mmCIF file of C-alpha atoms in Angstrom:
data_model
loop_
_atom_site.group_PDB
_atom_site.id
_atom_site.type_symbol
_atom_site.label_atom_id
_atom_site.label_comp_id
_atom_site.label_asym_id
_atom_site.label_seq_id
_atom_site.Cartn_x
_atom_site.Cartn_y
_atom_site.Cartn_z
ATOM 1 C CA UNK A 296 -147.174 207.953 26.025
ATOM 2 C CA UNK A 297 -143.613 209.297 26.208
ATOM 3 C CA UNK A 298 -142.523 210.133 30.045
ATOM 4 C CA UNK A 299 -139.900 211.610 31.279
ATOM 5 C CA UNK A 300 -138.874 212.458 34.606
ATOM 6 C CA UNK A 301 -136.105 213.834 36.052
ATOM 7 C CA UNK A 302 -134.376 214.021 39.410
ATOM 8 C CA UNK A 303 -131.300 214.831 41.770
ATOM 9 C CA UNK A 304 -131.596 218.991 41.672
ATOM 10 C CA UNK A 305 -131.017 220.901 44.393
ATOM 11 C CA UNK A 306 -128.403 223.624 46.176
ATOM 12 C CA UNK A 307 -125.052 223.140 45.965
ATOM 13 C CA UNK A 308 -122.062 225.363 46.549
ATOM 14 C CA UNK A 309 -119.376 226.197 43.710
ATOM 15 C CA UNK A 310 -117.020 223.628 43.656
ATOM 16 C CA UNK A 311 -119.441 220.918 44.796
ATOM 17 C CA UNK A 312 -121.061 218.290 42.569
ATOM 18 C CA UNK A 313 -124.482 216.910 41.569
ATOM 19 C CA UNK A 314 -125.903 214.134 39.615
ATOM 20 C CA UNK A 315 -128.944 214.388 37.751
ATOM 21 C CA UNK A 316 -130.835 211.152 36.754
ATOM 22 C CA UNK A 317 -133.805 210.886 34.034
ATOM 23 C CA UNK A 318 -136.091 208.085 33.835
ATOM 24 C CA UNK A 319 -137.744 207.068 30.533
ATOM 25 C CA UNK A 320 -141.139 205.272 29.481
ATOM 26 C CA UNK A 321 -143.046 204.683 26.708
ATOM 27 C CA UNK A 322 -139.962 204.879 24.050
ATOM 28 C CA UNK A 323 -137.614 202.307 22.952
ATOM 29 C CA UNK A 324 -134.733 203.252 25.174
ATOM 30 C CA UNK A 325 -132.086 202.442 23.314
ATOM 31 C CA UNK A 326 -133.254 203.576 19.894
ATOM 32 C CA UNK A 327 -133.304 207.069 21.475
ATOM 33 C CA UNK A 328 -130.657 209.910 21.468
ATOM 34 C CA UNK A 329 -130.664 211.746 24.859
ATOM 35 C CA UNK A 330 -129.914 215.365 25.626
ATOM 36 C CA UNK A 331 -129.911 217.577 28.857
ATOM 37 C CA UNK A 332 -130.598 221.321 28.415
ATOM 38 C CA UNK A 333 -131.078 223.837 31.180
ATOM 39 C CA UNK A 334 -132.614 227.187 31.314
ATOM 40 C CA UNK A 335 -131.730 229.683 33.696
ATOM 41 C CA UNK A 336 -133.997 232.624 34.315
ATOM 42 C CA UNK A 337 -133.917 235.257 31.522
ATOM 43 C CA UNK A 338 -132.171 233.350 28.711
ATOM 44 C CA UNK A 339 -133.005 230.790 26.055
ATOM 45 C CA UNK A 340 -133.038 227.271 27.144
ATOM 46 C CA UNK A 341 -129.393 225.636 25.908
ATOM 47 C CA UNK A 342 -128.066 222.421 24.891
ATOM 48 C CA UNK A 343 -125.799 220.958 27.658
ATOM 49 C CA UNK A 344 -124.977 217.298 26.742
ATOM 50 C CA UNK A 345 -125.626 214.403 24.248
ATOM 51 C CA UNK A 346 -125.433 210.771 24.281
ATOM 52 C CA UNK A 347 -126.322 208.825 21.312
ATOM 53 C CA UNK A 348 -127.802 205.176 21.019
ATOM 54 C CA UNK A 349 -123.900 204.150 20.184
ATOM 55 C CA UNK A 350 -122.997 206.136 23.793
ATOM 56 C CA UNK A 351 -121.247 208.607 21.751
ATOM 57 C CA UNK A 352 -121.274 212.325 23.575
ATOM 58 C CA UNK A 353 -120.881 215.947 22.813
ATOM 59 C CA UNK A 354 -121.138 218.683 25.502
ATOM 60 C CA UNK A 355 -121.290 222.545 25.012
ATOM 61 C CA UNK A 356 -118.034 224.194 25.465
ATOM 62 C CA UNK A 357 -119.384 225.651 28.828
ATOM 63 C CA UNK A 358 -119.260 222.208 30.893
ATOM 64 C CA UNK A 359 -116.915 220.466 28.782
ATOM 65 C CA UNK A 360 -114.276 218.786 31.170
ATOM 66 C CA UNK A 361 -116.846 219.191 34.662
ATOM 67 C CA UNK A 362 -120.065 217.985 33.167
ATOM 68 C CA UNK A 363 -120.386 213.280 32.310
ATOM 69 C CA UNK A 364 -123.675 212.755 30.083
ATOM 70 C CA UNK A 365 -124.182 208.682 30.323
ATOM 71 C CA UNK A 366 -126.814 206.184 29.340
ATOM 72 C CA UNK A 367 -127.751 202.761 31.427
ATOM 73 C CA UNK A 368 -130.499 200.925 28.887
ATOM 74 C CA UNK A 369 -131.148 198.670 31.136
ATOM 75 C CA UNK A 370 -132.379 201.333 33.494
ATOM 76 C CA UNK A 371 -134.208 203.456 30.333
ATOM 77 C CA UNK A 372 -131.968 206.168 32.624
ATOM 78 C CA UNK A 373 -129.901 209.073 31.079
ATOM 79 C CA UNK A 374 -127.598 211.001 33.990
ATOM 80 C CA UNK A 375 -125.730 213.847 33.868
ATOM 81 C CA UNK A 376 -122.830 214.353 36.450
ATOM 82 C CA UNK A 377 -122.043 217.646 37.357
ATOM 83 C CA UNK A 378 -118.437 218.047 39.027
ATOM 84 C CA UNK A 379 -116.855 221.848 39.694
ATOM 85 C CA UNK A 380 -119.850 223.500 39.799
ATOM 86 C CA UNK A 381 -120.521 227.369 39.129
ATOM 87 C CA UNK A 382 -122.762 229.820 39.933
ATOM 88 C CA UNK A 383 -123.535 230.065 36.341
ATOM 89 C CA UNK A 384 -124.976 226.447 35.973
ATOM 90 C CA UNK A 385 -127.391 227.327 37.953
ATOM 91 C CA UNK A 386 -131.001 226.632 36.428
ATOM 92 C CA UNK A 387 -133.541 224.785 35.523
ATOM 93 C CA UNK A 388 -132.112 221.173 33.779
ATOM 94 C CA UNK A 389 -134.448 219.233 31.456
ATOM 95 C CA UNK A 390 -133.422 215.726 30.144
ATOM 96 C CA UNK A 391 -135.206 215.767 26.279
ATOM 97 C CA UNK A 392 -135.237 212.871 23.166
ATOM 98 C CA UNK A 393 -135.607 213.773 19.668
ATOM 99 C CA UNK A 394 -138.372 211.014 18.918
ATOM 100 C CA UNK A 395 -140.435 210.928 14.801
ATOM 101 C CA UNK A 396 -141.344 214.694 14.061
ATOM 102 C CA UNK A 397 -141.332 215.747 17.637
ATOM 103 C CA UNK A 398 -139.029 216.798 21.021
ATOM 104 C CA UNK A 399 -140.629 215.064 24.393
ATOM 105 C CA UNK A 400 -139.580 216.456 27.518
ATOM 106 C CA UNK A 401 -139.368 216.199 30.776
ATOM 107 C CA UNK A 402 -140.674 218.517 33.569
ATOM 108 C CA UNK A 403 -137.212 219.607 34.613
ATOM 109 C CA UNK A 404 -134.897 219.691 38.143
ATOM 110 C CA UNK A 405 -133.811 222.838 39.784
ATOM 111 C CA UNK A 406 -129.843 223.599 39.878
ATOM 112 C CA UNK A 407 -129.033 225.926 42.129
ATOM 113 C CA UNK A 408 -124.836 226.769 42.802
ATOM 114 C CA UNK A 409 -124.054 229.256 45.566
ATOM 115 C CA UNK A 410 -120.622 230.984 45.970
#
């Protein structure tokens, strides 16, 4: 059964940093694409980061240039590191893989960024 779990939320003040670590079981690591998303409260959960199985990564506009998505196989780990935070990153980060006709995720970390 896929698992995924993530970890490293918490408060942080703008301007500070945070890295978020997901650890994955019951795929083939490194035949899976990895994503983070996040959610904050009252809008649609949004793409943040990909890295593919060839560590190749796109990021939405919003984080591009503060946000590192990166892959350790060895570790069946995806992180995302979160430099010059905002208030507006706050919210709920999920760490997701597309696997054969369906989306597994995990249960998600809390992001919170006070200014």
């Amino acid at each position: 059964q896929v698992h995924l779990v993530e970890s490293g939320g918490g408060l942080v003040q703008a301007g500070g940093s945070l890295r978020l670590s997901c650890a994955a079981s019951g795929i083939i690591f490194r035949l899976a694409p990895m994503a983070w998303y996040r959610q904050a409260p009252g809008k649609q959960r949004e793409l943040v980061a990909t890295v593919s199985t060839g560590y190749s990564t796109n990021y939405a506009d919003s984080v591009k240039g503060r946000f590192t998505i990166s892959r350790d196989n060895a570790k069946n780990s995806v992180y995302l590191q979160m430099n010059s935070l905002k208030a507006e990153d706050t919210g709920v980060y999920y760490c997701n893989t597309r696997g054969p006709g369906t989306d597994y995720w995990g249960q998600g970390t809390q992001v919170t960024v006070s200014s």
